[in-house]
N, CA, C and O atoms as a Tinker XYZ file with bonds, in Angstrom:
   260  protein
     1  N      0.838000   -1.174000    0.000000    73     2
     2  CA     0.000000    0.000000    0.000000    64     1     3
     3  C      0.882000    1.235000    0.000000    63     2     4     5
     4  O      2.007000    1.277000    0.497000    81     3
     5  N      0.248000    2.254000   -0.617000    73     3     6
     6  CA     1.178000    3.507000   -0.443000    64     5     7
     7  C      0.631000    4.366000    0.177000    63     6     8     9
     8  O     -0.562000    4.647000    0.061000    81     7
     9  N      1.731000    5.110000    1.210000    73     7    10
    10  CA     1.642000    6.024000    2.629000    64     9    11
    11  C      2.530000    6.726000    2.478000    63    10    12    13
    12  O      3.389000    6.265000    1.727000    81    11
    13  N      2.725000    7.696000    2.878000    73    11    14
    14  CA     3.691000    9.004000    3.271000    64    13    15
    15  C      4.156000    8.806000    4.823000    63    14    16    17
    16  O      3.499000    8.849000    5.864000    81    15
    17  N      5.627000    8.557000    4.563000    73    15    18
    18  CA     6.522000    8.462000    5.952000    64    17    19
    19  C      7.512000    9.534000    5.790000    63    18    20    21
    20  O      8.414000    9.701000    4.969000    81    19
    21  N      6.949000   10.461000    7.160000    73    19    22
    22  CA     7.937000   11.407000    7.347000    64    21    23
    23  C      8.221000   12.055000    6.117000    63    22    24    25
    24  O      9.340000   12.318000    5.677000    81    23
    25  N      6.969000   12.324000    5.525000    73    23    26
    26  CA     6.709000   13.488000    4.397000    64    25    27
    27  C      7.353000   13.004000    3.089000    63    26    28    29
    28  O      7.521000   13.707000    2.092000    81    27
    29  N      7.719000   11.601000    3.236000    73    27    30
    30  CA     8.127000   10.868000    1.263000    64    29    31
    31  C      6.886000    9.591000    1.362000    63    30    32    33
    32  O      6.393000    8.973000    2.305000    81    31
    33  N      6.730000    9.576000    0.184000    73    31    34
    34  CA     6.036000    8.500000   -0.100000    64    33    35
    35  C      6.427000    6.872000    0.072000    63    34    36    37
    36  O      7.476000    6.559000   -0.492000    81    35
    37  N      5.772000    5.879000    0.723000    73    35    38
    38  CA     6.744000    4.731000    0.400000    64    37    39
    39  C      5.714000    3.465000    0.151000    63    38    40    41
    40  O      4.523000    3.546000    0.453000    81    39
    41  N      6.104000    2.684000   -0.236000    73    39    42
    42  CA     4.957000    1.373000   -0.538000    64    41    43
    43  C      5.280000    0.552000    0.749000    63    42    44    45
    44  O      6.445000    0.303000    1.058000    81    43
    45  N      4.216000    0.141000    1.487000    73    43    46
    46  CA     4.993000   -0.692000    2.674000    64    45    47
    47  C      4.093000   -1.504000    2.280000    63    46    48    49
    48  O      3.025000   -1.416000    1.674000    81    47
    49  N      4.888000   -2.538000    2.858000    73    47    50
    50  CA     4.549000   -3.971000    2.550000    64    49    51
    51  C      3.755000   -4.711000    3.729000    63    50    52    53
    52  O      3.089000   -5.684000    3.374000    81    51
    53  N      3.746000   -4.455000    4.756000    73    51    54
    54  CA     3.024000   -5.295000    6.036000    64    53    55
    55  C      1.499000   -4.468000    6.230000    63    54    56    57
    56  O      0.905000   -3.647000    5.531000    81    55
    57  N      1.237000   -5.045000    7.383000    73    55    58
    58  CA    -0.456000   -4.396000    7.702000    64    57    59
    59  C     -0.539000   -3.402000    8.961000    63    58    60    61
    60  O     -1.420000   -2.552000    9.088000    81    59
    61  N      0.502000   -3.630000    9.874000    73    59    62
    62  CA     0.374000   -2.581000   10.916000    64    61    63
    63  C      1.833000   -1.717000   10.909000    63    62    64    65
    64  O      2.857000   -1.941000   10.263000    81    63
    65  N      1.533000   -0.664000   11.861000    73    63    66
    66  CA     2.640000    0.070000   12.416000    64    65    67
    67  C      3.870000   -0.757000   12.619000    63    66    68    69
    68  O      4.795000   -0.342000   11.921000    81    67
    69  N      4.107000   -1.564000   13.190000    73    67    70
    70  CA     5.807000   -2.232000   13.601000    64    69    71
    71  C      5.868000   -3.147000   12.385000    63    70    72    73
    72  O      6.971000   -3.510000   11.977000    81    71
    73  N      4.913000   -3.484000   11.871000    73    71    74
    74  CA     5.497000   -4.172000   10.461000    64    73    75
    75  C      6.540000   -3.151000    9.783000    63    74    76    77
    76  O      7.667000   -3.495000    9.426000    81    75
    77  N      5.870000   -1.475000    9.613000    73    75    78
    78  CA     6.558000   -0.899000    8.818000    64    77    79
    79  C      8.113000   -0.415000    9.448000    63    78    80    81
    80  O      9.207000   -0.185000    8.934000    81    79
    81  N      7.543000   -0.397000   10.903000    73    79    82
    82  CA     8.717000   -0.021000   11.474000    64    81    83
    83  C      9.899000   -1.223000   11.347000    63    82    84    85
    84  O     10.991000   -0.721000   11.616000    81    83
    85  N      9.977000   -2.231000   11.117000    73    83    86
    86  CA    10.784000   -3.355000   10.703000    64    85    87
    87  C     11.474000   -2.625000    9.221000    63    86    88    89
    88  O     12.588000   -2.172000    8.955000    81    87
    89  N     10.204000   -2.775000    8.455000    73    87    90
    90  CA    10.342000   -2.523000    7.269000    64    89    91
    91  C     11.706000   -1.179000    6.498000    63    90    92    93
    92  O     12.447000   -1.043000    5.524000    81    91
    93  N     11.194000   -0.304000    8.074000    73    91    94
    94  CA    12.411000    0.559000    7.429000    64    93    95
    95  C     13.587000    0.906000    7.939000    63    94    96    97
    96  O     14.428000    1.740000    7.603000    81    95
    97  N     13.466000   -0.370000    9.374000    73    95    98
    98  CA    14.767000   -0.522000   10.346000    64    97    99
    99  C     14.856000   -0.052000   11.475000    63    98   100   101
   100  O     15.899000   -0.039000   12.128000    81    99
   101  N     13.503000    0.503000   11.938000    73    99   102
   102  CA    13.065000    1.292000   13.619000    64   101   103
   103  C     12.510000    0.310000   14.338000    63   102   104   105
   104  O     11.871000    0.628000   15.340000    81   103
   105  N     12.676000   -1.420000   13.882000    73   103   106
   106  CA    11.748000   -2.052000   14.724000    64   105   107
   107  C     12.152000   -2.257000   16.190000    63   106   108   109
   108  O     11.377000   -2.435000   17.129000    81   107
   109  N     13.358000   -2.208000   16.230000    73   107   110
   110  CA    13.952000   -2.526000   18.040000    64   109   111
   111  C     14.363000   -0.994000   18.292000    63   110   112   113
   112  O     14.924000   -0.778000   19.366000    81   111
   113  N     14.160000    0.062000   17.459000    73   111   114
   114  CA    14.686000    1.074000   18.192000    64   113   115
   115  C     13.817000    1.947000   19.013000    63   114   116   117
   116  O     12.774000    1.313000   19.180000    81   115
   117  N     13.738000    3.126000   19.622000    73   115   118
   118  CA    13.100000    3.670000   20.716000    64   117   119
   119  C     12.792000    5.434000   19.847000    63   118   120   121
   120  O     13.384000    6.507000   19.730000    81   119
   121  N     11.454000    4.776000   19.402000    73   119   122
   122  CA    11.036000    5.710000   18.410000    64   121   123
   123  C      9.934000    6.356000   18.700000    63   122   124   125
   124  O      9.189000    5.424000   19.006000    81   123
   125  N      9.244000    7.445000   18.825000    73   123   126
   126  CA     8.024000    8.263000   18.687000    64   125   127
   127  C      7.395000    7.956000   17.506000    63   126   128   129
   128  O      7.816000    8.446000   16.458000    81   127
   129  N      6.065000    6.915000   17.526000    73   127   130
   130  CA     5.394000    7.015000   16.206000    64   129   131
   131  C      4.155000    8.003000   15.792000    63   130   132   133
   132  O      3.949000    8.391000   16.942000    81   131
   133  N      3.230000    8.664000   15.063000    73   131   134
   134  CA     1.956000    9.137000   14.872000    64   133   135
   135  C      1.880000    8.589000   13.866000    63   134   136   137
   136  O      2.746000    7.908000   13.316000    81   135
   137  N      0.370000    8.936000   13.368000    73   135   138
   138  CA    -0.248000    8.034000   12.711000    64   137   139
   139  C     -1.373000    9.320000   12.087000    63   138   140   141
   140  O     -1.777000   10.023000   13.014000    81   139
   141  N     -1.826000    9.654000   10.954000    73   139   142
   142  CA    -2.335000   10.902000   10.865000    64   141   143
   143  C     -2.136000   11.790000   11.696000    63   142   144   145
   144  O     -3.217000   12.298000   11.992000    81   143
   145  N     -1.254000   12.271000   12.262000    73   143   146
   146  CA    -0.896000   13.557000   13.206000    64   145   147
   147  C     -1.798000   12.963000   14.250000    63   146   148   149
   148  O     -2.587000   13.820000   14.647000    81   147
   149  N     -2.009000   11.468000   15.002000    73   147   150
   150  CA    -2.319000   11.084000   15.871000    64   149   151
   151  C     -1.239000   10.319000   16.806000    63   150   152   153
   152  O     -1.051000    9.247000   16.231000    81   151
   153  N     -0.625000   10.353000   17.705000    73   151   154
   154  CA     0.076000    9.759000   18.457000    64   153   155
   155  C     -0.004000    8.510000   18.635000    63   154   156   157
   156  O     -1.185000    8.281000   18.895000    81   155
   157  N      0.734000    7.324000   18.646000    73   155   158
   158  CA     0.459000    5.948000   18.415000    64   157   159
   159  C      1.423000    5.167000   19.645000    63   158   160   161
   160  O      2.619000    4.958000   19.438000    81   159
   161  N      0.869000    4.837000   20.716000    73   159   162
   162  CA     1.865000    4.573000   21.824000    64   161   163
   163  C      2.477000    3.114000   21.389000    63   162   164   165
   164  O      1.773000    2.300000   20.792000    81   163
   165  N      3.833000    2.847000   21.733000    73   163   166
   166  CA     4.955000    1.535000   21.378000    64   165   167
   167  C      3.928000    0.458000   21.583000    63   166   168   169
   168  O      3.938000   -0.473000   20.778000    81   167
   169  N      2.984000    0.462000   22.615000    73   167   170
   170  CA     2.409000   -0.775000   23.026000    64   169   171
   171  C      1.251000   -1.136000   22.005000    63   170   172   173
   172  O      0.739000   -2.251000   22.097000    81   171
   173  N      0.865000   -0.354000   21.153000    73   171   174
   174  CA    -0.128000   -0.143000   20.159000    64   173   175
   175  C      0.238000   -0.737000   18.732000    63   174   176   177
   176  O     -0.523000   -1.384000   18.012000    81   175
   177  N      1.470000   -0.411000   18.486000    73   175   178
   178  CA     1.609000   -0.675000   17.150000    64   177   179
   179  C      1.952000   -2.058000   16.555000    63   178   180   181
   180  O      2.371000   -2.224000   15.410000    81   179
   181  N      1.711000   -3.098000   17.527000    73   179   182
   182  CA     1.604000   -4.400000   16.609000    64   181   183
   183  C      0.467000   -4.329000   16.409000    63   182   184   185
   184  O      0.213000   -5.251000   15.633000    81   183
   185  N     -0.734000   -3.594000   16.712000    73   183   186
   186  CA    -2.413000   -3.632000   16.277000    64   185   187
   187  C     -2.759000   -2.448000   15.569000    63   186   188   189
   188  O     -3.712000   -2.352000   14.795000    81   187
   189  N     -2.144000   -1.767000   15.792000    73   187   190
   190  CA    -2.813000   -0.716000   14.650000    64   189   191
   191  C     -2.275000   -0.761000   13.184000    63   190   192   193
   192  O     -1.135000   -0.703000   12.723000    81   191
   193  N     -3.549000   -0.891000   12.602000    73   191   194
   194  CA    -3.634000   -1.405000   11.252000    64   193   195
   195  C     -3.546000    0.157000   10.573000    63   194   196   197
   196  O     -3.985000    1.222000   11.008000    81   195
   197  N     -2.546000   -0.257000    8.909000    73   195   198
   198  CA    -2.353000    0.838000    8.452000    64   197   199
   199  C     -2.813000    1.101000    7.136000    63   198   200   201
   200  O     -2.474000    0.276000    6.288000    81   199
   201  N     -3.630000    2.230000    6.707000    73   199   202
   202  CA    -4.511000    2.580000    5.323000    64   201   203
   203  C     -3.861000    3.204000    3.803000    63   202   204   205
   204  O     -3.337000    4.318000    3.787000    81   203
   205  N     -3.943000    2.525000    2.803000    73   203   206
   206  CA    -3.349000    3.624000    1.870000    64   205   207
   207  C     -3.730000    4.577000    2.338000    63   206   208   209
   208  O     -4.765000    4.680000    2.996000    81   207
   209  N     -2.512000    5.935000    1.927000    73   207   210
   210  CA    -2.762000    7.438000    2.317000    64   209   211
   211  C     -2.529000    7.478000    3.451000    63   210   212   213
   212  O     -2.621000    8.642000    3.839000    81   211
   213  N     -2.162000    6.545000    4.526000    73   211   214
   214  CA    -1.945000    7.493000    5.568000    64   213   215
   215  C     -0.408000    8.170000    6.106000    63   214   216   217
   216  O      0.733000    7.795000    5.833000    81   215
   217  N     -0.625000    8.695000    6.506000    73   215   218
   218  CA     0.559000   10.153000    7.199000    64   217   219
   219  C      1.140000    9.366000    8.066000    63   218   220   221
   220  O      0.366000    9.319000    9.022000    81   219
   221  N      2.228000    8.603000    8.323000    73   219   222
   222  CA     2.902000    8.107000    9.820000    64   221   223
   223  C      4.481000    9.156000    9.628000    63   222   224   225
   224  O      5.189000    9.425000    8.658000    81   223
   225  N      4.522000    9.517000   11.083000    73   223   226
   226  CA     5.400000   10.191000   11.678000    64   225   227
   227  C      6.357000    9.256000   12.333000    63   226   228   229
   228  O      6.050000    8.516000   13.268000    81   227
   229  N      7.526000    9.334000   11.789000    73   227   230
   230  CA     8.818000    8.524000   12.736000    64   229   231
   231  C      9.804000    9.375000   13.381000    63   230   232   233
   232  O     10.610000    9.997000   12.689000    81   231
   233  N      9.809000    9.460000   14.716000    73   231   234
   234  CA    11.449000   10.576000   15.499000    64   233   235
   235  C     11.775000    9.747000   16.471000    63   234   236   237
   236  O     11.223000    9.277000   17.467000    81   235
   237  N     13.365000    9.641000   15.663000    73   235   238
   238  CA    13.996000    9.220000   16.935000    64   237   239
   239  C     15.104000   10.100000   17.585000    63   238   240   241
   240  O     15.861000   10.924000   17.074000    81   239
   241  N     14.953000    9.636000   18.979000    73   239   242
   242  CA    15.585000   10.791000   19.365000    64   241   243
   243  C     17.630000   10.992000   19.157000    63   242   244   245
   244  O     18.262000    9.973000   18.880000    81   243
   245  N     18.285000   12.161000   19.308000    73   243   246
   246  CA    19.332000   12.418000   18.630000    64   245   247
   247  C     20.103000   13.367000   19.723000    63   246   248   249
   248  O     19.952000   14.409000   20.362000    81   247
   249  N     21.091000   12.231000   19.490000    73   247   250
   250  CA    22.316000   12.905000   20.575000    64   249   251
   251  C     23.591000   13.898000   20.350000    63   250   252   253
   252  O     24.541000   13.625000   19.616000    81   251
   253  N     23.472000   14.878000   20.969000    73   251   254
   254  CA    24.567000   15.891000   20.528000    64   253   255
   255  C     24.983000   17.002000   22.082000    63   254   256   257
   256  O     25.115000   16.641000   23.251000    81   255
   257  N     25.059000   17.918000   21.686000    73   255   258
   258  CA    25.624000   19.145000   22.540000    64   257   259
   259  C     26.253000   19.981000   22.036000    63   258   260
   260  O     26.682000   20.920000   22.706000    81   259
C-alpha cells in the first residue's frame, strides 16, 4: 500500500505500524510514532492497522551538545 513516511512517499509492505517499522529498520529502536498527526503509543503498534494514504510520523531521538 502507499503512505507518506515522514513526508516521502513509500509502498509498505506489512499491515500494521511495527510491520513498517521493521520494514524501514526502527523495529527494536526507541522511536516516537503518529499516525495521521495522531500519536500511536509503542504498546499499540503491533495492532494498529495501516490505510493507503496514511501520514505516519517517525522521530527518533538524537544525541549531541
Amino acid at each position: 500500500m502507499k503512505i507518506v513516511v515522514n513526508g516521502e512517499p513509500l509502498e509498505a509492505f506489512g499491515k500494521t505500524l511495527a510491520d513498517l517499522l521493521d520494514q524501514v529498520g526502527h523495529g527494536s529502536s526507541k522511536v516516537a510514532t503518529a499516525v495521521n498527526e495522531t500519536f500511536v503509543p509503542a504498546d499499540r503498534r503491533e495492532t494498529h492497522t495501516l490505510a493507503t494514504g496514511d501520514r505516519v510520523e517517525i522521530v527518533a531521538p538524537r544525541q549531541g551538545g
